[in-house]
Amino acid sequence: MRRTSNFRQSVPAANERFLFNRRTILKRGLAASVAASFTGQLGPSSADAAPPIKPLGVKRNLPAGVTLLHPRHRVPLSFIIDDSTCLVNMGHFCMPQFASAWPQREIYRQPWQKWPREIPDSFVAAFAQWCGEHGVKGKYSIVPFPACVGWLDRELPGWSRTDLQNSLRLVRTDLLSNWDIHPEMITHTRVIDLKTGRPLDNPGSATMENSYPQTDISVDHLASYLAYALRILRNCDLPCEGITTPGGFGNRVKHKLPVAVAQSVSDVYSVSLSHYFKYVIGDDQSTLPRLEWAGDLANAPAEISTENLDLSQLTVNVPAGTGDWFGSWEGINVPRPDLYCNQDASAGRMVDLILRNEPAVMLCHWPGMYCNGSLVGFKAFQRVVESLHSRFSASTIWMKPSEMARYYATRELVTMECLPEGTVQIDSPMECAEFTFSLPAEFVRGKPQREGAFRGDVRKVGQCASLQAETFTVQDGRAFFCLNLQVGRNRLRLR
């Protein structure tokens, strides 16, 4: 199997499962940290970071011969966009604040004054339109108090109130259908005092979100910090089911982060299943979303049972599978699109993941799409998408992280039983679209029919590539079913 060579380097033992925390707290900038990570030389934040938490085991019943598959039997694709917000070019405004916190680092001695302060809404609209036309889905951060410039639910100094409201309206009208909205904490730069709403004094590792906290903090405090960011987005009429951590935020409290995510998202948005993005997976490790415990840490189990399941005690860790090889967080790097996917889609990290039947989640930073007005990052991204579609359009499916979280949580938690009368009984803890599984073709002895809420025939299609909700096909001695699941009991009669 051909691999993107950068992902084959050894990494420190503390980071064996999660190759690196994005930007290793931005202390060396993304491009430098990606290169360092893939050569086994992570930034100084990694050595003292808490070890990654282990995936949660699930005790449940599955009949012999049944295989649970990706949705529509296609490999999920997604596009994670960090450092985005309304109007503010985070590269321009973050750089001097990082330089103040870490003046000894060469990466922050860049001519940020020459970079535009704004990423215009005209570019957001063009990006959203192109992605919509090509079916691209993913996550788009909205930093609520971007680099301390202004509060998105109040005022944004340097722009009129009309400018701000129009920008928020554009997000709601053009992005929400295909993009999850996440806060990337409150400022992405300075830590905010939750009592006063002011940035903490004395810039440094202890007062920058990218390296916060430097000491252990309680789950309650961590959840309160996340909820502060979420409430601003709620005030902006933006829905949210998850969190993105800025840089190395939470590195020292990784085991507490899933709990804080679940508590804050549930409290602010009443979401039953939350998710978060923090990690990038490299080498041959699985990029599947991971169920994590979000209940009482003192009684955290290694394995849960599907009986009496409480979804509020779970969250989903949705990782990316690539570095950022577009314009990076500053928007000045020369894009290297072939590292994702070359022109004919014969090589690249995304290609590797698809061929391994692993979710292929691409990472970038919003300034690296705009690239200070040159748009070279966006053009490189367009070429990557077109190349992927030229080879894999019939075997992949674009999904938002929230959709991936729900699907793979369902796949982990669903129970199934083949009843003697020829019925497959599926018990699901949540609604799930296009749930896909296969079983031996000899199980199907009549025209498959749904019972209950989805009562009716399941339509036969000619091949797996044609699977969609409420269809099935038979191929190589297996019957493949794609069904919409309701909460609770679902029944499929096979004879």
CSV table of C-alpha atoms in Angstrom, one decimal:
chain,number,residue,atom,x,y,z
A,1,MET,CA,0.0,0.0,0.0
A,2,ARG,CA,1.4,3.4,-1.0
A,3,ARG,CA,1.6,5.9,1.8
A,4,THR,CA,2.2,9.5,2.2
A,5,SER,CA,5.8,9.3,3.4
A,6,ASN,CA,5.5,12.1,6.0
A,7,PHE,CA,3.1,9.9,8.0
A,8,ARG,CA,5.6,7.0,8.4
A,9,GLN,CA,8.0,8.7,10.8
A,10,SER,CA,8.3,7.5,14.4
A,11,VAL,CA,6.6,9.6,17.1
A,12,PRO,CA,7.2,9.8,20.9
A,13,ALA,CA,5.6,7.1,23.0
A,14,ALA,CA,3.2,9.6,24.7
A,15,ASN,CA,1.7,10.3,21.3
A,16,GLU,CA,1.5,6.8,19.8
A,17,ARG,CA,-2.2,6.9,19.1
A,18,PHE,CA,-2.7,10.6,18.4
A,19,LEU,CA,0.1,11.7,16.2
A,20,PHE,CA,0.1,15.3,17.3
A,21,ASN,CA,-2.0,18.0,18.9
A,22,ARG,CA,-2.8,20.5,16.2
A,23,ARG,CA,0.0,23.0,15.9
A,24,THR,CA,1.5,21.7,19.2
A,25,ILE,CA,0.0,24.8,20.8
A,26,LEU,CA,1.0,27.0,17.9
A,27,LYS,CA,4.4,27.5,19.6
A,28,ARG,CA,6.2,26.9,16.3
A,29,GLY,CA,3.3,27.5,13.9
A,30,LEU,CA,1.5,24.8,12.0
A,31,ALA,CA,3.8,24.2,9.2
A,32,ALA,CA,6.8,23.8,11.5
A,33,SER,CA,5.0,21.6,13.9
A,34,VAL,CA,3.6,19.3,11.2
A,35,ALA,CA,7.0,18.8,9.9
A,36,ALA,CA,8.4,18.3,13.4
A,37,SER,CA,5.6,15.9,14.3
A,38,PHE,CA,6.2,13.7,11.3
A,39,THR,CA,9.9,13.4,12.1
A,40,GLY,CA,9.3,12.5,15.7
A,41,GLN,CA,10.3,15.9,17.1
A,42,LEU,CA,7.1,17.4,18.6
A,43,GLY,CA,7.1,20.8,20.2
A,44,PRO,CA,7.9,21.2,23.9
A,45,SER,CA,4.2,21.1,24.9
A,46,SER,CA,4.0,17.4,24.0
A,47,ALA,CA,6.4,16.0,26.4
A,48,ASP,CA,4.4,17.0,29.5
A,49,ALA,CA,0.9,16.6,28.0
A,50,ALA,CA,-1.4,14.0,29.6
A,51,PRO,CA,-1.5,10.7,27.6
A,52,PRO,CA,-4.5,10.3,25.2
A,53,ILE,CA,-7.5,8.6,26.7
A,54,LYS,CA,-8.4,5.1,25.5
A,55,PRO,CA,-11.4,4.4,23.2
A,56,LEU,CA,-14.5,3.2,25.1
A,57,GLY,CA,-15.4,-0.5,24.8
A,58,VAL,CA,-19.0,-1.5,24.2
A,59,LYS,CA,-20.7,-4.7,25.3
A,60,ARG,CA,-23.6,-5.5,22.9
A,61,ASN,CA,-25.1,-8.3,20.8
A,62,LEU,CA,-24.5,-8.7,17.1
A,63,PRO,CA,-25.6,-11.8,15.2
A,64,ALA,CA,-22.9,-14.0,13.6
A,65,GLY,CA,-22.5,-13.1,9.9
A,66,VAL,CA,-23.6,-9.5,10.3
A,67,THR,CA,-21.1,-6.8,9.4
A,68,LEU,CA,-21.7,-3.1,10.2
A,69,LEU,CA,-20.4,-0.8,7.4
A,70,HIS,CA,-19.8,2.8,6.5
A,71,PRO,CA,-22.9,4.8,5.5
A,72,ARG,CA,-24.1,3.7,2.1
A,73,HIS,CA,-21.1,1.4,2.1
A,74,ARG,CA,-19.0,4.5,1.2
A,75,VAL,CA,-15.9,5.9,2.8
A,76,PRO,CA,-16.7,9.2,4.7
A,77,LEU,CA,-14.9,12.4,3.6
A,78,SER,CA,-14.9,15.7,5.6
A,79,PHE,CA,-13.1,19.0,5.6
A,80,ILE,CA,-12.1,20.5,8.9
A,81,ILE,CA,-11.6,24.3,8.8
A,82,ASP,CA,-9.9,25.9,11.8
A,83,ASP,CA,-9.2,29.6,12.6
A,84,SER,CA,-12.3,30.9,10.8
A,85,THR,CA,-14.7,33.5,12.1
A,86,CYS,CA,-16.6,36.5,10.8
A,87,LEU,CA,-14.5,39.0,8.8
A,88,VAL,CA,-11.4,38.9,11.1
A,89,ASN,CA,-8.3,37.5,9.5
A,90,MET,CA,-7.0,35.5,12.4
A,91,GLY,CA,-3.5,35.3,10.9
A,92,HIS,CA,-3.2,39.1,10.9
A,93,PHE,CA,-4.5,39.6,14.4
A,94,CYS,CA,-3.1,36.5,16.2
A,95,MET,CA,0.5,36.9,15.1
A,96,PRO,CA,1.4,39.9,17.3
A,97,GLN,CA,-0.3,38.3,20.3
A,98,PHE,CA,1.6,35.1,19.8
A,99,ALA,CA,4.8,37.1,19.5
A,100,SER,CA,4.0,38.9,22.7
A,101,ALA,CA,3.5,35.6,24.5
A,102,TRP,CA,6.5,33.8,23.0
A,103,PRO,CA,8.9,36.5,21.8
A,104,GLN,CA,11.8,34.1,21.4
A,105,ARG,CA,10.1,32.1,18.7
A,106,GLU,CA,11.2,33.0,15.1
A,107,ILE,CA,7.9,31.8,13.6
A,108,TYR,CA,6.1,34.8,15.2
A,109,ARG,CA,8.5,37.4,13.7
A,110,GLN,CA,6.6,37.8,10.5
A,111,PRO,CA,5.3,41.0,8.7
A,112,TRP,CA,1.7,40.6,9.9
A,113,GLN,CA,1.2,44.3,9.4
A,114,LYS,CA,1.3,43.7,5.6
A,115,TRP,CA,-1.4,41.1,5.7
A,116,PRO,CA,-5.1,42.1,5.3
A,117,ARG,CA,-7.0,42.4,8.5
A,118,GLU,CA,-10.2,41.0,6.8
A,119,ILE,CA,-11.2,37.9,5.0
A,120,PRO,CA,-14.2,39.3,3.1
A,121,ASP,CA,-17.6,37.8,3.0
A,122,SER,CA,-17.4,37.7,-0.8
A,123,PHE,CA,-14.8,35.0,-0.4
A,124,VAL,CA,-16.9,33.1,2.2
A,125,ALA,CA,-19.8,33.2,-0.3
A,126,ALA,CA,-17.7,32.0,-3.2
A,127,PHE,CA,-16.2,29.2,-1.1
A,128,ALA,CA,-19.6,28.1,0.2
A,129,GLN,CA,-21.1,28.1,-3.3
A,130,TRP,CA,-18.3,26.1,-4.8
A,131,CYS,CA,-18.4,23.5,-1.9
A,132,GLY,CA,-22.2,23.3,-2.2
A,133,GLU,CA,-22.0,22.6,-5.9
A,134,HIS,CA,-19.4,19.8,-5.3
A,135,GLY,CA,-21.1,18.3,-2.3
A,136,VAL,CA,-18.3,19.1,0.2
A,137,LYS,CA,-19.2,19.1,3.9
A,138,GLY,CA,-17.2,19.7,7.0
A,139,LYS,CA,-16.7,21.9,10.1
A,140,TYR,CA,-16.3,25.7,10.1
A,141,SER,CA,-15.1,27.4,13.2
A,142,ILE,CA,-16.6,30.6,14.4
A,143,VAL,CA,-14.2,32.1,17.0
A,144,PRO,CA,-16.6,34.1,19.2
A,145,PHE,CA,-14.2,36.9,20.4
A,146,PRO,CA,-11.6,36.6,17.6
A,147,ALA,CA,-8.2,37.6,18.9
A,148,CYS,CA,-9.9,39.9,21.3
A,149,VAL,CA,-11.0,42.2,18.4
A,150,GLY,CA,-14.7,42.2,19.3
A,151,TRP,CA,-17.6,40.1,20.5
A,152,LEU,CA,-19.6,38.6,17.6
A,153,ASP,CA,-22.8,38.9,19.6
A,154,ARG,CA,-22.2,42.6,20.3
A,155,GLU,CA,-19.8,44.7,18.2
A,156,LEU,CA,-16.7,44.1,16.1
A,157,PRO,CA,-14.5,47.3,16.2
A,158,GLY,CA,-13.3,48.1,12.7
A,159,TRP,CA,-16.5,47.0,11.1
A,160,SER,CA,-20.0,48.4,11.3
A,161,ARG,CA,-22.8,46.6,13.1
A,162,THR,CA,-24.4,46.1,9.7
A,163,ASP,CA,-21.2,44.5,8.4
A,164,LEU,CA,-21.2,42.1,11.4
A,165,GLN,CA,-24.9,41.2,11.1
A,166,ASN,CA,-24.5,40.6,7.4
A,167,SER,CA,-21.5,38.3,8.0
A,168,LEU,CA,-23.4,36.3,10.6
A,169,ARG,CA,-26.4,36.1,8.2
A,170,LEU,CA,-24.1,34.7,5.5
A,171,VAL,CA,-23.0,32.0,7.8
A,172,ARG,CA,-26.5,31.0,8.6
A,173,THR,CA,-27.8,31.1,5.0
A,174,ASP,CA,-24.8,29.7,3.1
A,175,LEU,CA,-22.9,27.5,5.4
A,176,LEU,CA,-25.2,25.7,7.9
A,177,SER,CA,-26.6,23.1,5.5
A,178,ASN,CA,-23.2,21.6,4.8
A,179,TRP,CA,-21.0,22.8,7.7
A,180,ASP,CA,-21.0,22.2,11.4
A,181,ILE,CA,-20.3,25.4,13.4
A,182,HIS,CA,-17.9,25.1,16.3
A,183,PRO,CA,-16.4,27.6,18.7
A,184,GLU,CA,-12.6,27.4,18.7
A,185,MET,CA,-12.7,28.6,22.3
A,186,ILE,CA,-13.3,32.2,23.2
A,187,THR,CA,-10.5,34.2,21.5
A,188,HIS,CA,-8.0,31.6,20.2
A,189,THR,CA,-5.4,33.9,21.7
A,190,ARG,CA,-5.7,35.2,25.2
A,191,VAL,CA,-7.4,33.3,28.1
A,192,ILE,CA,-10.5,35.2,29.3
A,193,ASP,CA,-11.3,35.7,33.0
A,194,LEU,CA,-14.9,34.3,33.1
A,195,LYS,CA,-15.8,36.7,36.0
A,196,THR,CA,-14.7,39.9,34.3
A,197,GLY,CA,-14.7,39.0,30.6
A,198,ARG,CA,-11.2,40.6,30.3
A,199,PRO,CA,-8.1,38.8,29.0
A,200,LEU,CA,-5.7,37.6,31.7
A,201,ASP,CA,-2.7,39.7,32.2
A,202,ASN,CA,1.0,38.8,31.5
A,203,PRO,CA,1.0,37.1,28.1
A,204,GLY,CA,2.6,33.7,28.1
A,205,SER,CA,1.9,30.0,28.1
A,206,ALA,CA,-0.4,30.3,31.2
A,207,THR,CA,-2.6,33.0,29.7
A,208,MET,CA,-2.9,31.8,26.0
A,209,GLU,CA,-5.7,29.5,25.0
A,210,ASN,CA,-3.4,27.5,22.8
A,211,SER,CA,-1.5,26.2,25.8
A,212,TYR,CA,-4.3,26.5,28.5
A,213,PRO,CA,-4.4,25.2,31.2
A,214,GLN,CA,-0.8,24.9,32.4
A,215,THR,CA,-2.0,23.3,35.7
A,216,ASP,CA,-4.8,20.9,36.5
A,217,ILE,CA,-8.3,22.5,36.5
A,218,SER,CA,-11.7,21.0,37.4
A,219,VAL,CA,-14.2,19.7,34.9
A,220,ASP,CA,-16.6,22.4,36.1
A,221,HIS,CA,-14.1,25.2,35.3
A,222,LEU,CA,-13.3,23.6,31.9
A,223,ALA,CA,-16.9,23.2,31.0
A,224,SER,CA,-17.7,26.7,32.1
A,225,TYR,CA,-15.0,28.0,29.8
A,226,LEU,CA,-16.4,26.1,26.8
A,227,ALA,CA,-20.0,27.1,27.7
A,228,TYR,CA,-18.9,30.8,27.7
A,229,ALA,CA,-17.9,30.4,24.1
A,230,LEU,CA,-21.0,28.4,23.1
A,231,ARG,CA,-23.3,31.0,24.6
A,232,ILE,CA,-21.9,33.7,22.3
A,233,LEU,CA,-22.6,31.5,19.3
A,234,ARG,CA,-26.1,30.8,20.6
A,235,ASN,CA,-26.6,34.6,20.9
A,236,CYS,CA,-25.7,34.8,17.2
A,237,ASP,CA,-28.4,32.3,16.3
A,238,LEU,CA,-25.8,29.7,15.3
A,239,PRO,CA,-26.5,26.0,16.1
A,240,CYS,CA,-23.7,23.9,17.5
A,241,GLU,CA,-23.2,20.3,18.5
A,242,GLY,CA,-19.4,20.3,19.1
A,243,ILE,CA,-16.2,22.0,20.1
A,244,THR,CA,-12.8,22.6,18.4
A,245,THR,CA,-9.8,23.1,20.6
A,246,PRO,CA,-7.4,25.9,19.6
A,247,GLY,CA,-3.9,24.4,19.3
A,248,GLY,CA,-2.9,22.6,22.5
A,249,PHE,CA,-5.9,23.7,24.6
A,250,GLY,CA,-6.7,21.0,27.1
A,251,ASN,CA,-3.5,19.0,26.6
A,252,ARG,CA,-2.9,18.6,30.4
A,253,VAL,CA,-6.5,17.6,31.1
A,254,LYS,CA,-7.3,15.4,28.1
A,255,HIS,CA,-9.3,12.9,30.3
A,256,LYS,CA,-11.5,15.8,31.5
A,257,LEU,CA,-12.1,17.3,28.1
A,258,PRO,CA,-14.8,14.8,26.8
A,259,VAL,CA,-16.7,15.4,30.0
A,260,ALA,CA,-16.5,19.2,29.7
A,261,VAL,CA,-17.5,19.0,26.0
A,262,ALA,CA,-20.6,16.9,26.8
A,263,GLN,CA,-21.7,19.0,29.7
A,264,SER,CA,-21.2,22.4,28.0
A,265,VAL,CA,-22.8,21.5,24.7
A,266,SER,CA,-25.8,19.8,26.4
A,267,ASP,CA,-26.3,22.7,28.8
A,268,VAL,CA,-26.2,25.4,26.2
A,269,TYR,CA,-27.8,23.7,23.2
A,270,SER,CA,-29.6,20.7,24.7
A,271,VAL,CA,-27.8,18.4,22.3
A,272,SER,CA,-28.1,14.7,23.2
A,273,LEU,CA,-24.8,13.6,21.6
A,274,SER,CA,-21.9,16.0,21.4
A,275,HIS,CA,-18.6,15.7,19.6
A,276,TYR,CA,-15.2,17.5,19.4
A,277,PHE,CA,-12.2,18.0,17.2
A,278,LYS,CA,-8.8,18.1,18.7
A,279,TYR,CA,-6.6,15.3,17.3
A,280,VAL,CA,-4.9,14.4,14.0
A,281,ILE,CA,-4.2,10.7,13.3
A,282,GLY,CA,-1.2,9.6,11.3
A,283,ASP,CA,0.5,6.5,10.0
A,284,ASP,CA,-1.6,3.3,9.9
A,285,GLN,CA,-3.8,4.0,12.9
A,286,SER,CA,-7.6,4.1,12.4
A,287,THR,CA,-9.3,7.4,11.8
A,288,LEU,CA,-12.7,6.2,12.9
A,289,PRO,CA,-14.6,8.5,15.3
A,290,ARG,CA,-14.2,7.3,18.9
A,291,LEU,CA,-16.8,7.0,21.6
A,292,GLU,CA,-15.5,8.5,24.8
A,293,TRP,CA,-16.8,8.5,28.4
A,294,ALA,CA,-18.3,11.8,29.5
A,295,GLY,CA,-19.8,10.8,32.8
A,296,ASP,CA,-18.4,10.6,36.3
A,297,LEU,CA,-14.6,10.2,35.9
A,298,ALA,CA,-14.4,8.6,39.3
A,299,ASN,CA,-16.5,5.7,38.0
A,300,ALA,CA,-15.3,5.7,34.4
A,301,PRO,CA,-15.8,2.2,32.9
A,302,ALA,CA,-13.4,0.5,30.4
A,303,GLU,CA,-16.6,-0.9,28.8
A,304,ILE,CA,-20.2,0.1,28.7
A,305,SER,CA,-23.3,-1.9,28.1
A,306,THR,CA,-26.1,-0.9,25.7
A,307,GLU,CA,-28.6,-1.7,28.4
A,308,ASN,CA,-30.0,1.4,30.2
A,309,LEU,CA,-27.7,3.6,28.0
A,310,ASP,CA,-27.4,7.3,28.9
A,311,LEU,CA,-26.1,9.2,25.9
A,312,SER,CA,-25.4,12.2,28.0
A,313,GLN,CA,-22.5,10.2,29.5
A,314,LEU,CA,-20.9,9.9,26.1
A,315,THR,CA,-19.2,12.1,23.5
A,316,VAL,CA,-17.5,11.4,20.2
A,317,ASN,CA,-13.9,12.3,19.3
A,318,VAL,CA,-13.8,13.0,15.5
A,319,PRO,CA,-10.2,13.2,14.4
A,320,ALA,CA,-8.6,14.5,11.2
A,321,GLY,CA,-6.3,12.3,9.1
A,322,THR,CA,-4.1,14.9,7.4
A,323,GLY,CA,-1.9,17.8,8.2
A,324,ASP,CA,-2.5,21.3,6.8
A,325,TRP,CA,-0.8,21.4,3.5
A,326,PHE,CA,-2.6,24.4,2.0
A,327,GLY,CA,-1.6,28.0,3.1
A,328,SER,CA,-1.3,27.2,6.9
A,329,TRP,CA,-2.6,29.4,9.7
A,330,GLU,CA,-0.8,32.5,8.5
A,331,GLY,CA,-1.9,32.1,4.9
A,332,ILE,CA,1.6,32.4,3.5
A,333,ASN,CA,2.8,28.8,2.9
A,334,VAL,CA,3.0,27.5,-0.6
A,335,PRO,CA,0.3,24.9,-0.9
A,336,ARG,CA,1.3,21.2,-1.4
A,337,PRO,CA,-2.0,19.7,-2.6
A,338,ASP,CA,-0.3,16.5,-3.8
A,339,LEU,CA,0.2,15.5,-0.1
A,340,TYR,CA,-3.6,15.2,0.1
A,341,CYS,CA,-4.2,13.8,-3.3
A,342,ASN,CA,-2.2,14.1,-6.5
A,343,GLN,CA,-3.6,15.0,-9.9
A,344,ASP,CA,-4.8,11.5,-10.9
A,345,ALA,CA,-5.7,10.5,-7.4
A,346,SER,CA,-3.1,7.7,-7.4
A,347,ALA,CA,-1.3,8.9,-4.3
A,348,GLY,CA,-1.6,11.2,-1.2
A,349,ARG,CA,-2.8,10.8,2.3
A,350,MET,CA,-6.5,11.1,1.4
A,351,VAL,CA,-6.0,8.4,-1.2
A,352,ASP,CA,-4.3,6.2,1.3
A,353,LEU,CA,-7.1,6.5,3.8
A,354,ILE,CA,-9.8,5.8,1.2
A,355,LEU,CA,-8.0,2.7,0.0
A,356,ARG,CA,-7.7,1.5,3.6
A,357,ASN,CA,-11.5,2.0,4.0
A,358,GLU,CA,-10.8,4.6,6.7
A,359,PRO,CA,-12.6,8.0,7.1
A,360,ALA,CA,-10.6,10.6,5.2
A,361,VAL,CA,-10.9,13.9,7.1
A,362,MET,CA,-8.9,16.8,5.6
A,363,LEU,CA,-7.6,19.7,7.7
A,364,CYS,CA,-6.8,23.3,6.9
A,365,HIS,CA,-6.9,26.8,8.4
A,366,TRP,CA,-9.1,29.5,7.0
A,367,PRO,CA,-6.3,32.0,6.4
A,368,GLY,CA,-4.6,29.3,4.3
A,369,MET,CA,-7.6,29.2,2.0
A,370,TYR,CA,-7.7,33.0,1.4
A,371,CYS,CA,-3.9,33.3,1.5
A,372,ASN,CA,-4.0,37.0,2.0
A,373,GLY,CA,-6.0,37.5,-1.2
A,374,SER,CA,-4.1,35.3,-3.6
A,375,LEU,CA,-6.6,32.4,-3.1
A,376,VAL,CA,-3.9,29.9,-3.9
A,377,GLY,CA,-4.9,27.7,-1.0
A,378,PHE,CA,-8.5,27.7,-2.2
A,379,LYS,CA,-7.4,26.8,-5.7
A,380,ALA,CA,-5.3,24.0,-4.4
A,381,PHE,CA,-8.2,22.7,-2.4
A,382,GLN,CA,-10.5,22.8,-5.5
A,383,ARG,CA,-8.0,20.7,-7.4
A,384,VAL,CA,-7.8,18.1,-4.5
A,385,VAL,CA,-11.6,17.8,-4.4
A,386,GLU,CA,-11.8,17.4,-8.2
A,387,SER,CA,-9.1,14.8,-8.2
A,388,LEU,CA,-10.7,12.8,-5.5
A,389,HIS,CA,-14.1,12.9,-7.2
A,390,SER,CA,-12.5,11.8,-10.5
A,391,ARG,CA,-11.6,8.4,-9.0
A,392,PHE,CA,-13.7,7.9,-5.9
A,393,SER,CA,-17.1,9.6,-6.5
A,394,ALA,CA,-18.9,6.3,-6.4
A,395,SER,CA,-17.2,5.0,-3.2
A,396,THR,CA,-17.1,8.1,-0.9
A,397,ILE,CA,-19.6,10.3,0.8
A,398,TRP,CA,-19.1,13.8,2.3
A,399,MET,CA,-20.3,14.2,5.8
A,400,LYS,CA,-20.3,16.8,8.6
A,401,PRO,CA,-18.5,15.8,11.8
A,402,SER,CA,-21.8,15.8,13.6
A,403,GLU,CA,-23.2,13.3,11.1
A,404,MET,CA,-20.1,11.2,11.5
A,405,ALA,CA,-20.4,11.3,15.2
A,406,ARG,CA,-24.0,10.2,15.2
A,407,TYR,CA,-23.4,7.5,12.6
A,408,TYR,CA,-20.4,5.9,14.3
A,409,ALA,CA,-21.9,6.2,17.8
A,410,THR,CA,-24.9,4.3,16.5
A,411,ARG,CA,-22.7,1.8,14.8
A,412,GLU,CA,-20.9,1.2,18.2
A,413,LEU,CA,-24.1,1.1,20.3
A,414,VAL,CA,-26.7,-0.6,18.1
A,415,THR,CA,-27.8,-4.1,18.9
A,416,MET,CA,-29.2,-6.6,16.4
A,417,GLU,CA,-30.9,-9.9,16.5
A,418,CYS,CA,-31.9,-12.4,13.8
A,419,LEU,CA,-35.3,-13.8,14.9
A,420,PRO,CA,-36.5,-17.3,14.0
A,421,GLU,CA,-39.3,-16.0,11.8
A,422,GLY,CA,-36.8,-14.3,9.4
A,423,THR,CA,-36.8,-10.8,10.9
A,424,VAL,CA,-33.8,-8.7,11.7
A,425,GLN,CA,-34.5,-6.7,14.8
A,426,ILE,CA,-32.3,-3.5,15.3
A,427,ASP,CA,-32.4,-1.6,18.5
A,428,SER,CA,-30.8,1.9,18.2
A,429,PRO,CA,-30.2,4.5,20.9
A,430,MET,CA,-30.8,7.4,18.4
A,431,GLU,CA,-32.0,8.2,15.0
A,432,CYS,CA,-29.5,7.4,12.3
A,433,ALA,CA,-29.7,8.1,8.6
A,434,GLU,CA,-28.5,5.5,6.0
A,435,PHE,CA,-27.4,2.9,8.5
A,436,THR,CA,-25.7,0.2,6.4
A,437,PHE,CA,-24.9,-3.4,7.2
A,438,SER,CA,-24.5,-6.7,5.3
A,439,LEU,CA,-25.4,-10.3,6.1
A,440,PRO,CA,-25.3,-13.6,4.2
A,441,ALA,CA,-27.5,-13.4,1.1
A,442,GLU,CA,-29.2,-16.7,2.0
A,443,PHE,CA,-30.9,-14.9,4.9
A,444,VAL,CA,-33.0,-13.1,2.3
A,445,ARG,CA,-35.8,-15.4,1.2
A,446,GLY,CA,-38.4,-13.0,0.1
A,447,LYS,CA,-39.0,-9.3,-0.6
A,448,PRO,CA,-37.5,-7.4,2.3
A,449,GLN,CA,-40.0,-5.2,4.1
A,450,ARG,CA,-39.7,-2.6,6.9
A,451,GLU,CA,-42.1,-2.8,9.8
A,452,GLY,CA,-43.1,0.0,12.2
A,453,ALA,CA,-42.4,3.7,11.5
A,454,PHE,CA,-40.7,3.0,8.1
A,455,ARG,CA,-43.3,0.3,7.0
A,456,GLY,CA,-42.9,-0.6,3.4
A,457,ASP,CA,-40.8,-2.4,0.8
A,458,VAL,CA,-37.0,-2.1,0.8
A,459,ARG,CA,-36.2,-1.4,-2.9
A,460,LYS,CA,-33.5,-3.5,-4.6
A,461,VAL,CA,-30.7,-1.7,-6.5
A,462,GLY,CA,-28.2,-3.1,-8.9
A,463,GLN,CA,-24.9,-2.4,-7.0
A,464,CYS,CA,-23.5,-1.1,-3.8
A,465,ALA,CA,-22.7,2.2,-5.4
A,466,SER,CA,-26.4,2.8,-5.8
A,467,LEU,CA,-27.3,2.2,-2.1
A,468,GLN,CA,-29.3,4.9,-0.4
A,469,ALA,CA,-31.9,5.0,2.4
A,470,GLU,CA,-34.4,2.1,2.2
A,471,THR,CA,-32.6,0.1,-0.5
A,472,PHE,CA,-30.6,-3.1,-0.6
A,473,THR,CA,-28.4,-5.0,-3.1
A,474,VAL,CA,-26.9,-8.5,-3.3
A,475,GLN,CA,-23.3,-8.9,-4.3
A,476,ASP,CA,-20.7,-11.6,-3.8
A,477,GLY,CA,-22.9,-13.7,-1.6
A,478,ARG,CA,-23.8,-10.8,0.7
A,479,ALA,CA,-26.9,-8.7,1.0
A,480,PHE,CA,-26.2,-5.1,1.8
A,481,PHE,CA,-28.9,-3.0,3.4
A,482,CYS,CA,-29.1,0.8,3.9
A,483,LEU,CA,-31.9,1.9,6.3
A,484,ASN,CA,-33.0,4.9,8.2
A,485,LEU,CA,-33.2,4.0,11.9
A,486,GLN,CA,-35.6,5.4,14.4
A,487,VAL,CA,-34.9,5.6,18.2
A,488,GLY,CA,-35.7,2.2,19.7
A,489,ARG,CA,-36.8,-0.9,17.9
A,490,ASN,CA,-36.5,-1.3,14.1
A,491,ARG,CA,-37.6,-4.4,12.3
A,492,LEU,CA,-36.7,-5.7,8.8
A,493,ARG,CA,-38.6,-8.8,7.6
A,494,LEU,CA,-36.5,-10.9,5.1
A,495,ARG,CA,-39.0,-13.7,4.3
